[in-house]
Amino acid sequence: MKIAILSRNTRLYSTQRLVEVARERGHVVRVLDPLRCYVRIAPGDVAIRYKGKPLRDIDAVIPRIGTTSTFYGTAVLRQLEMMGVYTPNPSDAVLRARDKLRALQILAAQGLDMPVTVFGDNPDDTSDVLAMLGDPPHVIKLNEGSQGTGVVLAEKRSASQSVIEAFRGLYANFLVQEFIGEANGSDLRCFVVGGKVVAAMQRDASPGEFRANLHRGGTASAAVLSTEEKQIAVRAAKALGLGIAGVDLLRSKRGPLILEVNASPGLEGIEAATGVDVSAHIIKHLEQHAKK
């Protein structure tokens, strides 16, 4: 099987592991920088080229598209899909997950629970928007941030209003959520591949920090999930149309809450914490679903 990995950095652990495992299993793998791909669009005559040469005979593509290249990266992925290339994470699914607000709207429509979330655009409505959410602390986050960036904890209503004003001044899209204090700075990363949770870890925030992201200094350990937590993670990935997803959950007094769904979840942290060869699960999934 010929596999393409859309990634801007061949040195990233996740990219390297996918290449390594795929080659070990006898596949031909190529890492493509999506920003070096370019396309021709015409009725009955579509083509895609990479660094001056045509891309053809690709059986499957794994998108590892960063937030800075979402628009162009998903356009390239869409072109490959239109040419019949299999992908576990279609372009529309990546876009749904990348837009936090849209993802939460879809998940809520499916009856999946999450921290109460509000958003509003007009400064005149800020007080009432926060009243809809309830008393602080509030978590204010950029709509397309990643790895914990653009996430602020406001412990007073005045602080919430100040952060919101600052984000508006930057013309940034953001949302505001209730703070789940009983989570104690911990969350669960559930790694879903092909409708099954193949690995899970608990991430714990460093002292004085409320974000459990490993990029923010958090620590990770293998987690044992309840049946309900597994079911919620699988349902969340399916609702967004993702065959591969990192579903982040919080354990709360009212049960598991979905914090976020990641369409390009990293492999290094979860493989190290759990000892599970997640990369092999991904390649096996391609083997089962891609046309050879």
XYZ file of N, CA and C in Angstrom, residues 110-202:
279
model
N -25.993 15.828 19.719
C -26.017 14.374 19.858
C -26.264 13.941 21.311
N -26.497 14.913 22.183
C -26.784 14.603 23.572
C -25.565 14.298 24.422
N -24.375 14.663 23.929
C -23.139 14.421 24.665
C -22.857 15.600 25.593
N -22.549 15.311 26.842
C -22.411 16.370 27.839
C -21.027 17.002 27.782
N -20.954 18.241 28.221
C -19.733 19.043 28.182
C -19.866 20.182 29.183
N -18.774 20.874 29.515
C -18.920 22.074 30.331
C -19.850 23.073 29.641
N -20.718 23.691 30.411
C -21.635 24.683 29.831
C -20.818 25.753 29.128
N -21.229 26.093 27.913
C -20.445 26.989 27.056
C -21.323 28.115 26.536
N -20.778 29.326 26.504
C -21.503 30.471 25.943
C -20.576 31.224 25.003
N -21.172 31.973 24.115
C -20.401 32.868 23.255
C -21.296 34.010 22.826
N -20.687 35.134 22.529
C -21.423 36.306 22.079
C -20.454 37.280 21.442
N -20.949 38.100 20.555
C -20.067 38.979 19.787
C -20.107 40.433 20.242
N -21.286 40.915 20.586
C -21.433 42.346 20.874
C -21.025 42.680 22.307
N -20.169 43.668 22.500
C -19.754 44.044 23.856
C -20.919 44.400 24.772
N -22.005 44.924 24.201
C -23.156 45.288 25.015
C -23.820 44.072 25.655
N -23.523 42.882 25.119
C -24.163 41.659 25.615
C -23.299 40.873 26.582
N -22.088 41.335 26.851
C -21.155 40.537 27.646
C -21.705 40.179 29.014
N -22.281 41.116 29.718
C -22.799 40.845 31.063
C -23.873 39.774 31.033
N -24.766 39.864 30.055
C -25.843 38.877 29.984
C -25.325 37.515 29.526
N -24.321 37.521 28.645
C -23.709 36.257 28.215
C -23.110 35.541 29.424
N -22.391 36.271 30.268
C -21.796 35.668 31.458
C -22.867 35.241 32.455
N -23.973 35.980 32.510
C -25.077 35.586 33.383
C -25.677 34.254 32.939
N -25.702 34.014 31.616
C -26.179 32.733 31.095
C -25.288 31.581 31.548
N -24.000 31.868 31.754
C -23.050 30.837 32.147
C -23.099 30.574 33.642
N -23.229 31.615 34.434
C -23.244 31.450 35.884
C -22.019 32.072 36.529
N -21.862 31.799 37.797
C -20.800 32.428 38.575
C -19.418 31.934 38.146
N -18.388 32.789 38.302
C -17.016 32.364 38.019
C -16.564 31.355 39.083
N -15.422 30.681 38.807
C -14.456 30.896 37.727
C -15.005 30.537 36.348
N -14.452 31.212 35.331
C -14.789 30.940 33.941
C -13.510 30.594 33.175
N -13.641 29.725 32.198
C -12.523 29.397 31.317
C -12.803 30.044 29.961
N -11.911 30.907 29.527
C -12.073 31.617 28.263
C -11.014 31.096 27.302
N -11.445 30.625 26.136
C -10.483 30.008 25.217
C -10.713 30.441 23.785
N -9.618 30.580 23.066
C -9.694 30.882 21.639
C -10.331 29.710 20.909
N -11.100 30.023 19.882
C -11.868 28.993 19.190
C -10.993 28.011 18.441
N -9.790 28.425 18.025
C -8.935 27.530 17.259
C -7.558 27.363 17.888
N -7.460 27.530 19.188
C -6.193 27.318 19.872
C -5.897 25.834 19.988
N -4.643 25.516 20.344
C -4.266 24.118 20.527
C -3.187 24.021 21.589
N -3.052 22.819 22.179
C -2.018 22.530 23.172
C -2.071 23.481 24.361
N -3.296 23.954 24.662
C -3.484 24.810 25.828
C -3.223 26.279 25.596
N -2.798 26.655 24.391
C -2.575 28.070 24.113
C -3.912 28.786 23.954
N -3.942 30.052 24.348
C -5.165 30.826 24.208
C -6.256 30.402 25.159
N -5.888 29.823 26.318
C -6.857 29.397 27.326
C -6.548 30.130 28.631
N -7.547 30.832 29.155
C -7.338 31.668 30.341
C -8.386 31.317 31.394
N -7.965 31.214 32.645
C -8.883 31.013 33.765
C -9.120 32.356 34.449
N -10.374 32.774 34.475
C -10.742 34.031 35.132
C -11.531 33.698 36.397
N -11.011 34.099 37.544
C -11.620 33.712 38.812
C -12.694 34.689 39.282
N -12.742 35.885 38.685
C -13.768 36.862 39.032
C -14.480 37.320 37.762
N -15.732 37.774 37.938
C -16.489 38.227 36.771
C -15.804 39.404 36.088
N -15.212 40.292 36.869
C -14.515 41.440 36.283
C -13.330 40.979 35.445
N -12.651 39.921 35.899
C -11.531 39.376 35.134
C -12.030 38.759 33.832
N -13.169 38.089 33.890
C -13.752 37.509 32.676
C -14.053 38.595 31.656
N -14.634 39.681 32.116
C -14.960 40.780 31.207
C -13.701 41.403 30.613
N -12.639 41.516 31.419
C -11.399 42.103 30.925
C -10.755 41.223 29.852
N -10.731 39.914 30.087
C -10.146 38.992 29.101
C -10.954 39.000 27.819
N -12.277 39.007 27.970
C -13.145 39.041 26.796
C -12.900 40.316 25.988
N -12.771 41.444 26.678
C -12.489 42.702 25.978
C -11.154 42.631 25.247
N -10.158 42.001 25.883
C -8.841 41.882 25.247
C -8.918 41.013 23.994
N -9.616 39.882 24.080
C -9.762 39.012 22.914
C -10.517 39.713 21.797
N -11.551 40.472 22.173
C -12.307 41.211 21.149
C -11.420 42.255 20.477
N -10.545 42.868 21.283
C -9.638 43.861 20.726
C -8.685 43.274 19.701
N -8.440 41.974 19.804
C -7.581 41.271 18.846
C -8.391 40.655 17.701
N -9.699 40.915 17.702
C -10.609 40.347 16.694
C -10.528 38.818 16.680
N -10.384 38.251 17.871
C -10.265 36.794 18.000
C -11.630 36.176 18.286
N -11.852 34.993 17.738
C -13.055 34.243 18.060
C -12.789 33.412 19.306
N -13.707 33.451 20.259
C -13.485 32.770 21.524
C -14.815 32.277 22.080
N -14.718 31.418 23.086
C -15.898 30.956 23.800
C -15.564 30.926 25.289
N -16.608 30.879 26.116
C -16.440 30.897 27.568
C -17.144 29.675 28.148
N -16.455 28.985 29.061
C -17.003 27.765 29.640
C -16.976 27.802 31.159
N -17.844 26.981 31.756
C -17.784 26.819 33.205
C -16.496 26.094 33.582
N -16.004 26.391 34.761
C -14.792 25.747 35.278
C -15.214 24.541 36.104
N -14.663 23.371 35.786
C -14.998 22.147 36.504
C -13.943 21.929 37.587
N -14.197 22.483 38.762
C -13.214 22.472 39.833
C -12.878 21.085 40.339
N -13.889 20.182 40.354
C -13.645 18.855 40.913
C -12.711 17.999 40.060
N -12.423 18.451 38.832
C -11.451 17.720 37.996
C -10.039 17.864 38.547
N -9.827 18.866 39.397
C -8.534 19.069 40.073
C -7.358 19.143 39.102
N -7.552 19.835 37.991
C -6.454 20.028 37.048
C -6.086 18.790 36.260
N -6.976 17.803 36.212
C -6.703 16.575 35.475
C -7.722 16.396 34.351
N -7.291 15.740 33.277
C -8.238 15.331 32.249
C -7.808 13.981 31.698
N -8.633 13.427 30.825
C -8.367 12.142 30.211
C -8.219 12.330 28.714
N -7.180 11.785 28.134
C -7.036 11.751 26.680
C -7.357 10.318 26.230
N -8.446 10.197 25.481
C -8.881 8.906 24.961
C -8.528 8.862 23.477
N -7.714 7.918 23.077
C -7.279 7.838 21.687
C -8.165 6.830 20.957
N -8.958 7.350 20.013
C -9.918 6.531 19.279
C -9.393 6.244 17.881
N -9.399 4.964 17.513
C -9.025 4.557 16.159
C -10.080 3.573 15.663
N -10.730 3.930 14.558
C -11.705 3.020 13.961
C -12.853 2.637 14.872
N -13.353 3.583 15.648
C -14.509 3.316 16.497
C -14.201 2.551 17.772
N -12.923 2.577 18.209
C -12.526 1.884 19.428
C -11.468 2.706 20.151
N -11.571 2.772 21.477
C -10.524 3.428 22.268
C -9.361 2.451 22.405
N -8.229 2.795 21.801
C -7.079 1.877 21.805
C -6.087 2.208 22.912
N -6.163 3.416 23.484
C -5.272 3.808 24.574
C -5.878 5.005 25.285
N -5.534 5.164 26.558
C -6.037 6.305 27.331
C -5.028 6.691 28.390
N -4.882 7.977 28.608
C -3.980 8.450 29.651
C -4.656 9.562 30.445
N -4.223 9.691 31.688
C -4.651 10.813 32.524
C -3.545 11.839 32.533
